[in-house]
mmCIF file of C-alpha atoms and ligand atoms in Angstrom:
data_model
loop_
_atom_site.group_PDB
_atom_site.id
_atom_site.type_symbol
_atom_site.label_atom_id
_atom_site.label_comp_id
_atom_site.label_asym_id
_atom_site.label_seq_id
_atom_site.Cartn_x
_atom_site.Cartn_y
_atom_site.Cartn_z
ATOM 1 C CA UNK A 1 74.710 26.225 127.216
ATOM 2 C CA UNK A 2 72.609 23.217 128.476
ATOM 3 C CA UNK A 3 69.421 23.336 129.927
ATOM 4 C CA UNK A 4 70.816 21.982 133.607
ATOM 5 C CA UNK A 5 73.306 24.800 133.718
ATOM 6 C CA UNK A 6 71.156 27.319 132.568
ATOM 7 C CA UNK A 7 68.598 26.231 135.261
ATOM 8 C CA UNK A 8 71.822 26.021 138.021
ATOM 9 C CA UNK A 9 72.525 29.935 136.905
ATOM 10 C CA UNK A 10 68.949 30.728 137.959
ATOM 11 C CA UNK A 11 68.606 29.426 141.235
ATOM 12 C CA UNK A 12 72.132 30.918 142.107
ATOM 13 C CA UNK A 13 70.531 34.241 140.879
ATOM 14 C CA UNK A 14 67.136 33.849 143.211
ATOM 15 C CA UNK A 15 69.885 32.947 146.354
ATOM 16 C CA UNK A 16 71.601 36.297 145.736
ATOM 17 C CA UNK A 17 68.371 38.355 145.496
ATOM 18 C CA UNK A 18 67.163 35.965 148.621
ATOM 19 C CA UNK A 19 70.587 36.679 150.527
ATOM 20 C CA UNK A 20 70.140 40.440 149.513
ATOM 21 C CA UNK A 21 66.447 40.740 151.361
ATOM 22 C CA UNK A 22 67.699 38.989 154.258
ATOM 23 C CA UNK A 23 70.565 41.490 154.786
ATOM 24 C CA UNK A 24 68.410 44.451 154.518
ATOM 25 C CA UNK A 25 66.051 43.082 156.454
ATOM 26 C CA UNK A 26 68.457 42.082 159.420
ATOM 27 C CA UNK A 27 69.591 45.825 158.932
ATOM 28 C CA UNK A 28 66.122 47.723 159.665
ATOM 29 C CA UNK A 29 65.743 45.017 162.184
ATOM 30 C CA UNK A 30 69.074 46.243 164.103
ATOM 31 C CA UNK A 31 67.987 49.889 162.959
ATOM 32 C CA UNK A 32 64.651 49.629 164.629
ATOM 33 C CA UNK A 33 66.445 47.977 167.759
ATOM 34 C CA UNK A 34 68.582 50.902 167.992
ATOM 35 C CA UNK A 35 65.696 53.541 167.925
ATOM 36 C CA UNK A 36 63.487 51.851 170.549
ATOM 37 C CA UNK A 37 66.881 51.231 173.093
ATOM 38 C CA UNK A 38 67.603 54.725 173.010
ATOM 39 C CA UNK A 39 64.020 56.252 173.435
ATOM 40 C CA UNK A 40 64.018 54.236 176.437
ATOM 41 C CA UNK A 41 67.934 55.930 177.699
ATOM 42 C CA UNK A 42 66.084 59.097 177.133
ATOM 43 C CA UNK A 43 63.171 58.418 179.295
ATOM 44 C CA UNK A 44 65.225 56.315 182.009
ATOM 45 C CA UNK A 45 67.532 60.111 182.001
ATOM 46 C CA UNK A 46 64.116 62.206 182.800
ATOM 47 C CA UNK A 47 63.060 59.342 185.439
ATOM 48 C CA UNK A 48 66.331 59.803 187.150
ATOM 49 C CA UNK A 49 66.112 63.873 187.498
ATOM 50 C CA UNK A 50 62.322 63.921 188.323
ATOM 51 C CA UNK A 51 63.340 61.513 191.391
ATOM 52 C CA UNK A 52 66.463 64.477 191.782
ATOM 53 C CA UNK A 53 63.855 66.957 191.781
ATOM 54 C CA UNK A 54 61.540 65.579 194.292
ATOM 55 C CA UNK A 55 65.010 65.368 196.652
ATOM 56 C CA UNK A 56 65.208 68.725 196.310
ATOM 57 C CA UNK A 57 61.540 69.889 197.231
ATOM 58 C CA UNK A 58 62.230 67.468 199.954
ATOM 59 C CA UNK A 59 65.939 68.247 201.008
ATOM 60 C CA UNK A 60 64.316 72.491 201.263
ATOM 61 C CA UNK A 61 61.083 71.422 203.944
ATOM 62 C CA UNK A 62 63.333 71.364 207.095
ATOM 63 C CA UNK A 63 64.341 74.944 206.254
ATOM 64 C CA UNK A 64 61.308 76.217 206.353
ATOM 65 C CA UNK A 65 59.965 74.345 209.446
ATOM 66 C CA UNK A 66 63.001 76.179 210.987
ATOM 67 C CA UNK A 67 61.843 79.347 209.642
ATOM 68 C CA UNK A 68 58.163 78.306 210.860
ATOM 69 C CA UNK A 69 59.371 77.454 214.223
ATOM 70 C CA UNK A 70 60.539 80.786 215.044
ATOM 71 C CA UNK A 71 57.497 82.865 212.820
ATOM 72 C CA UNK A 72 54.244 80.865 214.040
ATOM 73 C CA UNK A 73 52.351 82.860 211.561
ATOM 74 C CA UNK A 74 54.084 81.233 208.426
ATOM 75 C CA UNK A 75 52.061 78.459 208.383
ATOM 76 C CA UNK A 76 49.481 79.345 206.061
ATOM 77 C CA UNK A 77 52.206 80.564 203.960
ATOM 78 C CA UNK A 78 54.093 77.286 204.325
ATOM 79 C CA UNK A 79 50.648 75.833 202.451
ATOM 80 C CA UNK A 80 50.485 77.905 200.014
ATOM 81 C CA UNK A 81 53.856 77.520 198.902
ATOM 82 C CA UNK A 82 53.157 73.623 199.475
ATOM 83 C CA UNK A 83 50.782 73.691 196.707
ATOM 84 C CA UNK A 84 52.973 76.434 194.668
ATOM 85 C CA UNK A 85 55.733 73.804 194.598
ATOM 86 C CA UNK A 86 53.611 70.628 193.509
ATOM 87 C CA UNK A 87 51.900 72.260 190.563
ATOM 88 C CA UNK A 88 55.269 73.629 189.735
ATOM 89 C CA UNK A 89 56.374 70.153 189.899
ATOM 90 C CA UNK A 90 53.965 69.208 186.966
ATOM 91 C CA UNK A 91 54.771 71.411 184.769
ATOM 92 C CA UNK A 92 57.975 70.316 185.406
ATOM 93 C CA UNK A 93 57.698 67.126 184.692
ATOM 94 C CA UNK A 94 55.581 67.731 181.206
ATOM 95 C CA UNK A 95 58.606 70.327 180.353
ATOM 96 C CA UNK A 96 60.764 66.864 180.919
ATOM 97 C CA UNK A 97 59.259 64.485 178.796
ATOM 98 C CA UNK A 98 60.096 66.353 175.840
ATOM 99 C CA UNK A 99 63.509 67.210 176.199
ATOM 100 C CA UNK A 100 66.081 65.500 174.524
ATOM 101 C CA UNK A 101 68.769 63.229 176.037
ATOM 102 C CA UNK A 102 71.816 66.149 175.963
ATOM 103 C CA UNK A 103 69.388 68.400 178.075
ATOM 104 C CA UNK A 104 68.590 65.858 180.323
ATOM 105 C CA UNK A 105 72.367 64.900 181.097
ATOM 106 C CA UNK A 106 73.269 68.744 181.488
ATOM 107 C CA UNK A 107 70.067 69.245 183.720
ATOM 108 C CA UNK A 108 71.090 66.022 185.989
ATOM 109 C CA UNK A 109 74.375 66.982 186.898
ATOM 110 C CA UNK A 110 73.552 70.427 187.840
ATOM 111 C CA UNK A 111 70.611 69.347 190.221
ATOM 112 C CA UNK A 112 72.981 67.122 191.743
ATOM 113 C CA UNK A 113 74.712 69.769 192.285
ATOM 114 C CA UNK A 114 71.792 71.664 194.266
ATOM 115 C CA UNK A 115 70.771 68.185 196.251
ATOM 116 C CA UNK A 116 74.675 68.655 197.601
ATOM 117 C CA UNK A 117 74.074 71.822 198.559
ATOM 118 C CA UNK A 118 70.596 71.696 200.046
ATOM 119 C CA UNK A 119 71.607 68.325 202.067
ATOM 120 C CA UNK A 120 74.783 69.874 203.600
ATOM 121 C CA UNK A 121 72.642 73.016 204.504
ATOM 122 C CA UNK A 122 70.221 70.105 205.849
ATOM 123 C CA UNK A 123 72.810 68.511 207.947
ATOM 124 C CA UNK A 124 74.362 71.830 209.335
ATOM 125 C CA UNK A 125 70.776 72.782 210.556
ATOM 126 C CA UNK A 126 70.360 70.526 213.453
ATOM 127 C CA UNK A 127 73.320 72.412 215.165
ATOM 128 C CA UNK A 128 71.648 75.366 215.300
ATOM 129 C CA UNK A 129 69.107 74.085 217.292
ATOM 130 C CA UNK A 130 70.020 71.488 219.138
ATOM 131 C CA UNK A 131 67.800 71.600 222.030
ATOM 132 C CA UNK A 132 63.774 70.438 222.051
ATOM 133 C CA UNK A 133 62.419 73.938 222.706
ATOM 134 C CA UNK A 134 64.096 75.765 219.696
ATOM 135 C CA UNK A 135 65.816 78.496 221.811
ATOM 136 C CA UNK A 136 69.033 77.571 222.764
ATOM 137 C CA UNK A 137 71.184 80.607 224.144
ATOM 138 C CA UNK A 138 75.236 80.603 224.666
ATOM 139 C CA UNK A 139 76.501 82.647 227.398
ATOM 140 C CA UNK A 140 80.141 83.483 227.100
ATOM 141 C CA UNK A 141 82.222 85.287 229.709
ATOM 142 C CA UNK A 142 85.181 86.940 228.482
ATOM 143 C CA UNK A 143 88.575 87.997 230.549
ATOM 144 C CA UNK A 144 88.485 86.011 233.780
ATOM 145 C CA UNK A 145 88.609 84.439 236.033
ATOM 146 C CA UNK A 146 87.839 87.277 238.851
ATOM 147 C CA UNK A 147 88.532 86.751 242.033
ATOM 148 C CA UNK A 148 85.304 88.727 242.483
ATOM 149 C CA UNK A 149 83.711 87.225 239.972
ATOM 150 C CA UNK A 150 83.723 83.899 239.324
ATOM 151 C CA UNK A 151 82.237 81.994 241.687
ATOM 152 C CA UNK A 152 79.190 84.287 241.896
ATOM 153 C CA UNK A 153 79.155 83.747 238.422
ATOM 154 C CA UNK A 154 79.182 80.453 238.400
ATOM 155 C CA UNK A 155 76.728 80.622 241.392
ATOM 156 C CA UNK A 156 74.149 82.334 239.986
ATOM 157 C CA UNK A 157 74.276 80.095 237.066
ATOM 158 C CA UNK A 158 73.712 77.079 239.092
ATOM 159 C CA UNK A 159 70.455 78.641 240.355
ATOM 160 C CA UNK A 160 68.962 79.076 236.569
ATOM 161 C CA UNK A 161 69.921 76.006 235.713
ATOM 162 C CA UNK A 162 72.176 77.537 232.940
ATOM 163 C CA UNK A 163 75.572 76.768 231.504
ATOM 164 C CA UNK A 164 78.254 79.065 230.141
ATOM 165 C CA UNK A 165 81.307 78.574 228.339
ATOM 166 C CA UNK A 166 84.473 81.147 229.485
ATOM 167 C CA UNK A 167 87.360 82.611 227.662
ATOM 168 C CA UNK A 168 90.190 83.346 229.768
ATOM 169 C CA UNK A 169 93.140 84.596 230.145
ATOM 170 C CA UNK A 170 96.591 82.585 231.000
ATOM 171 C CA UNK A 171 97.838 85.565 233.207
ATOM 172 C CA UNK A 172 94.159 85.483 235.312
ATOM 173 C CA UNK A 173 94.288 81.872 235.335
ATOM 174 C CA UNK A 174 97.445 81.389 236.527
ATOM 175 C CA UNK A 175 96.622 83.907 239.566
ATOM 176 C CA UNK A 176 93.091 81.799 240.378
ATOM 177 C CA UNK A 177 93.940 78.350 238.993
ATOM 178 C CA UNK A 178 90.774 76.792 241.299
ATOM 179 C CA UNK A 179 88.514 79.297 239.747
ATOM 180 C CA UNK A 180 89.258 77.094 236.520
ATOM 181 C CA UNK A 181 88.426 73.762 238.530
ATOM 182 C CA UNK A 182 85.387 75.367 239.480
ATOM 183 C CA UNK A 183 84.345 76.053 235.957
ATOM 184 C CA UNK A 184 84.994 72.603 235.088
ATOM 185 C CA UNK A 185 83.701 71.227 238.521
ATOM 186 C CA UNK A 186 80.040 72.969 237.600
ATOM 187 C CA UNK A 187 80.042 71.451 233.961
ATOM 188 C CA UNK A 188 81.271 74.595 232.435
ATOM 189 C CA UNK A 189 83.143 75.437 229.244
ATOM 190 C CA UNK A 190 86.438 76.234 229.430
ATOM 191 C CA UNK A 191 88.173 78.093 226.740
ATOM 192 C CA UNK A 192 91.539 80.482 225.804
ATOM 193 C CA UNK A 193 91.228 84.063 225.084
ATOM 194 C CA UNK A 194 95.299 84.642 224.931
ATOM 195 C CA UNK A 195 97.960 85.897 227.261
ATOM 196 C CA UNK A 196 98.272 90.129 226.719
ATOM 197 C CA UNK A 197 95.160 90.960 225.073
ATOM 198 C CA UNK A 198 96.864 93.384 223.660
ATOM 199 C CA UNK A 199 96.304 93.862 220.042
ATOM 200 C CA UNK A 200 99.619 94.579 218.801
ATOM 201 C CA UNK A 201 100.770 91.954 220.753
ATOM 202 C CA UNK A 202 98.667 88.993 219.752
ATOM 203 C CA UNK A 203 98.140 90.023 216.120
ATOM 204 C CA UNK A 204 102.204 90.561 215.614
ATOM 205 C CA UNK A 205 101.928 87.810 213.368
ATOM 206 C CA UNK A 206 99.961 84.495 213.145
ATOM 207 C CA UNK A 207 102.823 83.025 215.400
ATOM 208 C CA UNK A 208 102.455 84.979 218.191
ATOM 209 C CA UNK A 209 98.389 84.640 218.184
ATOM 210 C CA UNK A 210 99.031 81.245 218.060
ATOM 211 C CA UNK A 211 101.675 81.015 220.789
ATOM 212 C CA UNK A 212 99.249 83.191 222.890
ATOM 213 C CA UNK A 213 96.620 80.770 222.219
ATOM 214 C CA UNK A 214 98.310 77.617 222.876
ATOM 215 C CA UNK A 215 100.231 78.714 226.223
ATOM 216 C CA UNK A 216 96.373 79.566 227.707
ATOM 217 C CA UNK A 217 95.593 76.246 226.382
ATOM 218 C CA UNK A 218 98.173 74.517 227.947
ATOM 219 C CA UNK A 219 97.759 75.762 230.934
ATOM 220 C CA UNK A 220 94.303 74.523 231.513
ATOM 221 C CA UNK A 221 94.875 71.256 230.223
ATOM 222 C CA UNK A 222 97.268 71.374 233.171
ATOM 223 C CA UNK A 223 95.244 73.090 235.647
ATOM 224 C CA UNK A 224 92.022 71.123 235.339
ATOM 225 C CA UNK A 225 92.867 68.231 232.661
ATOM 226 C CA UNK A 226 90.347 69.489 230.578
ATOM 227 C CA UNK A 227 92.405 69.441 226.046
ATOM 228 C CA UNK A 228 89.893 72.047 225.058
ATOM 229 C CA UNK A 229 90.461 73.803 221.647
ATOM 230 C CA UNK A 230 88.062 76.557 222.047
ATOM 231 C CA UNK A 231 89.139 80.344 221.370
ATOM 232 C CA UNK A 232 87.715 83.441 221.304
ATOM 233 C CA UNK A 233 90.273 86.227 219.475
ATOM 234 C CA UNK A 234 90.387 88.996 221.683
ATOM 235 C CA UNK A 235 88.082 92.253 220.365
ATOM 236 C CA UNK A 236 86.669 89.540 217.870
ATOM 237 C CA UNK A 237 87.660 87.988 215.323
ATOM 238 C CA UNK A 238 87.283 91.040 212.641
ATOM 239 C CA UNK A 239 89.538 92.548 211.876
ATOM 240 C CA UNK A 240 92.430 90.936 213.087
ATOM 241 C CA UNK A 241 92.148 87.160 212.116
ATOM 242 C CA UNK A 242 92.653 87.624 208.264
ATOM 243 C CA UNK A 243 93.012 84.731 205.878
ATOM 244 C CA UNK A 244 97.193 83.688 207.208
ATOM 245 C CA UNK A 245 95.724 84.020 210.613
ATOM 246 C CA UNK A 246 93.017 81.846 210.006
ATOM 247 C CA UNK A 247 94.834 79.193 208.232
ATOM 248 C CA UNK A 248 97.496 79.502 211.026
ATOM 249 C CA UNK A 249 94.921 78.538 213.641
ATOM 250 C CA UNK A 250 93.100 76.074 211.361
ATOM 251 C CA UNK A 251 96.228 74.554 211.226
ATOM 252 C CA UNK A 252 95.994 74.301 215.492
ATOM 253 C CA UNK A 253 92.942 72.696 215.142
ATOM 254 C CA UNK A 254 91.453 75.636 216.906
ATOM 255 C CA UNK A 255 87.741 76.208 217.261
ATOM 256 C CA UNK A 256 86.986 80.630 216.941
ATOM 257 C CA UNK A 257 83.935 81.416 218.107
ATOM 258 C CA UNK A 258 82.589 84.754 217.752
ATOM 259 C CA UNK A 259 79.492 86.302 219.384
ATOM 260 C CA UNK A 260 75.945 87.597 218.206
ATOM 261 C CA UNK A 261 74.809 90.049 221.071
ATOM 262 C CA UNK A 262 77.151 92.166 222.452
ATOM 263 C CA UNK A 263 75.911 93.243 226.056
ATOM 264 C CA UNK A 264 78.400 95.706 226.493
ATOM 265 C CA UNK A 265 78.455 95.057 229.858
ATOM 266 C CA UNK A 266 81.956 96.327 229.977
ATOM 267 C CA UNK A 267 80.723 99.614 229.495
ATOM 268 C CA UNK A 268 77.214 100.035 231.031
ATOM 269 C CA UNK A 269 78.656 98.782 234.273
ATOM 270 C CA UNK A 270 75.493 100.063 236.112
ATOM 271 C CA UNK A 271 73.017 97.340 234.870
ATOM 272 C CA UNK A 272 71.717 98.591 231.858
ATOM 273 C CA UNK A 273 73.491 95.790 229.888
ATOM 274 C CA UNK A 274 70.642 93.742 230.943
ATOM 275 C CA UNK A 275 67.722 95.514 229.236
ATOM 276 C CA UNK A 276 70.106 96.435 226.510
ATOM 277 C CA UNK A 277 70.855 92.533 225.799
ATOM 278 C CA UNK A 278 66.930 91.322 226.175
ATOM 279 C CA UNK A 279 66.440 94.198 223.636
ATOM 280 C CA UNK A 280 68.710 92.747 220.979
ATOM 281 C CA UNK A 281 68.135 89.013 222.044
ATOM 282 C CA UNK A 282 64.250 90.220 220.707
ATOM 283 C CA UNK A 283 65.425 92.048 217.698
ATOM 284 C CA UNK A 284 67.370 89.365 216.385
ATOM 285 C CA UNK A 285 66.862 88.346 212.827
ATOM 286 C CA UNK A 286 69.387 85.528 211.907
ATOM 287 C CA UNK A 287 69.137 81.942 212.017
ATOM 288 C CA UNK A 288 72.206 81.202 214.193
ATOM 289 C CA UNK A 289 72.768 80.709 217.819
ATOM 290 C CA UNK A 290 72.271 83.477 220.060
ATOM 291 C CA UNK A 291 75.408 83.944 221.402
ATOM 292 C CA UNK A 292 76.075 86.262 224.114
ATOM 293 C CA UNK A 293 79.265 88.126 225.018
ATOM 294 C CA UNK A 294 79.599 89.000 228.179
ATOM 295 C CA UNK A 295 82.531 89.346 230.778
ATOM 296 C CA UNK A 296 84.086 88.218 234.522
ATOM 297 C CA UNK A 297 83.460 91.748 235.826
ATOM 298 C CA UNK A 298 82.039 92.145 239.758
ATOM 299 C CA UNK A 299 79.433 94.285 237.928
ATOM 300 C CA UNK A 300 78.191 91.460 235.534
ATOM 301 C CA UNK A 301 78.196 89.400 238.258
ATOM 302 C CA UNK A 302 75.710 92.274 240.364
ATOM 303 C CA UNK A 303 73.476 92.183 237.379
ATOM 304 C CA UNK A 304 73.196 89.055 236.225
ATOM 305 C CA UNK A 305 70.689 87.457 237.600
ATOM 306 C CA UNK A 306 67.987 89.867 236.265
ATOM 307 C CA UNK A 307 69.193 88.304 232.755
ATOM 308 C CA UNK A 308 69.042 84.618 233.994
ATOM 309 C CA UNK A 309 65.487 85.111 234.832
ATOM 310 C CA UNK A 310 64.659 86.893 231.927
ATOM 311 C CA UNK A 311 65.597 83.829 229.518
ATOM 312 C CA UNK A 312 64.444 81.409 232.636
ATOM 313 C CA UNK A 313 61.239 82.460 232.477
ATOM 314 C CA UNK A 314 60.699 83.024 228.578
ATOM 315 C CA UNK A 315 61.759 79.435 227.771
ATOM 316 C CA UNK A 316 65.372 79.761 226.836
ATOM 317 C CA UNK A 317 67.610 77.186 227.005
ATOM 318 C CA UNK A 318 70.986 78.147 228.096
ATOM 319 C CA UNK A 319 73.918 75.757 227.122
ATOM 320 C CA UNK A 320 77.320 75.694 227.304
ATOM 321 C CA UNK A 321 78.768 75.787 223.547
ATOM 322 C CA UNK A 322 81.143 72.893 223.241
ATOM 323 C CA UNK A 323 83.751 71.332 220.324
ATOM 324 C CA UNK A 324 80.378 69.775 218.554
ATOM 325 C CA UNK A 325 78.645 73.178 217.966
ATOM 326 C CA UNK A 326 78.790 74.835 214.745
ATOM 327 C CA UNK A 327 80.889 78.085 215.812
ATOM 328 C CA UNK A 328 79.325 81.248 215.404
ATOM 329 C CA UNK A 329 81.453 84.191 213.666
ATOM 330 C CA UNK A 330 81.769 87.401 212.014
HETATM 331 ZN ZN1 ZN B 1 88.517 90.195 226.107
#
């Protein structure tokens, strides 16, 4: 072998060994790359669910300014539960940083979960009190309209300043059809409560509660113009309007409402469904509407006004529950 070859085999041996370093070098320089990308995946994950967490702290205040605005004396405890939640936050937040990527995933997509929930219970809670002072109050009258009724009904009503919403029935209606025009005339709520109110009539079958509903329907969108799709089931809506009965008026497009406070005034015919309905108006402990059943009876209509003033003069509003409320039911 000559000298010139034997030098040309050495230099081709130093560009292998060179060649080999670069490789391996490229290769912890991709390597290292890698590492430092997904550190910063992991830590972009935890940024992401901290911002999901504050959301949810944030999404759960106006619940408890509703529960504040009805119990004054919650405000301290609001505070404390203010300061409760943002040292609970930190923790949180050290927890985070050293959780691994999987966790963090998992994590996320639950607490999205909870934001859903917590902002559709946010946007449902405006309904519930729609008016500035925080007590809104639905009157409902049930079974009319009464020739001996109505209009002082709807009289008396006019002198509170108050507005009602009233079920009725096609037979009672079709008897006093400008008792209906009245209603609507005075910026009532009109509504259907059926034809028979008769039980084993109307709950024959989801058919024949429908039918019932639709022909009083009908007959006020004749009467007074007024499409309304307002119901009230007649003895309520337990336990009569089961799941086919539901769907069946679902599938109407049908709006049940259901009541909170029963007056009774039905029964205690004398008056004493006026007391007896301030009692449970003050007793009440949910967070819906107060909705008040009462009915087109002369004897309502003797009594009523003692109830009018009651909520007059303790700062009640009382509305007339329309196709935008959130319906109250069993
Ligand atoms: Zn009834």
């Amino acid at each position: 072998m000559s000298r010139v070859s034997e030098r040309k085999r050495k230099m081709t041996r130093i560009g292998k060994v060179t060649i080999g370093i670069l490789v391996v070098l490229v290769m912890l320089l991709f390597y290292f790359t890698w590492e430092l990308l997904a550190d910063n995946r992991v830590e972009a994950g935890n940024g992401d669910k901290q911002k999901n967490k504050q959301e949810l702290v944030t999404g759960s205040k106006p619940n408890t300014e509703n529960q504040e605005e009805k119990n004054p004396s919650s405000k301290s405890e609001k505070l404390d539960k203010d300061t409760d939640s943002s040292t609970k936050q930190d923790e949180q937040s050290a927890k985070q940083a050293n959780k691994k990527k999987e966790d963090a995933e998992v994590e996320k997509n639950q607490t999205e979960h909870q934001t859903d929930q917590q902002q559709a219970e946010k946007e449902k809670a405006p309904a519930k009190e729609p008016s500035g002072t925080g007590k809104t109050i639905y009157l409902t009258f049930d079974d009319g309209p009464h020739p001996q009724a109505t209009d002082r009904i709807i009289q008396l009503l006019e002198q509170y300043n108050a507005k009602a919403a009233f079920f009725m029935l096609q037979p009672n209606m079709r008897n006093n059809p400008e008792l209906v025009q009245h209603m609507v005339d005075h910026g009532h709520t009109v509504g259907a409560h059926g034809v028979t109110h008769n039980a084993k009539k109307i709950y024959q079958s989801p058919q024949t509660f429908v039918q019932e509903m639709n022909t009083t329907l009908d007959f006020i969108k004749q009467t007074t113009g007024v499409a309304s799709k307002l119901i009230r089931a007649p003895y309520g809506s337990k336990p009569y309007i089961t799941p086919p009965f539901q769907a069946a008026s679902d599938q109407q497009g049908f709006i049940l409402w259901d009541w909170n406070i029963d007056s009774e005034d039905w029964k205690r015919t004398d008056g004493s469904f006026v007391p007896y309905t301030i009692q449970q108006v003050n007793q009440y402990q949910g967070h819906e509407s107060l909705v008040v059943l009462l009915h087109e009876r002369p004897t309502t209509a003797d009594h009523l006004e003692g109830l009018l003033q009651y909520f007059q003069s303790n700062g009640y509003d009382m509305q007339a529950l329309d196709a935008a409320t959130t319906p109250v039911q069993f």
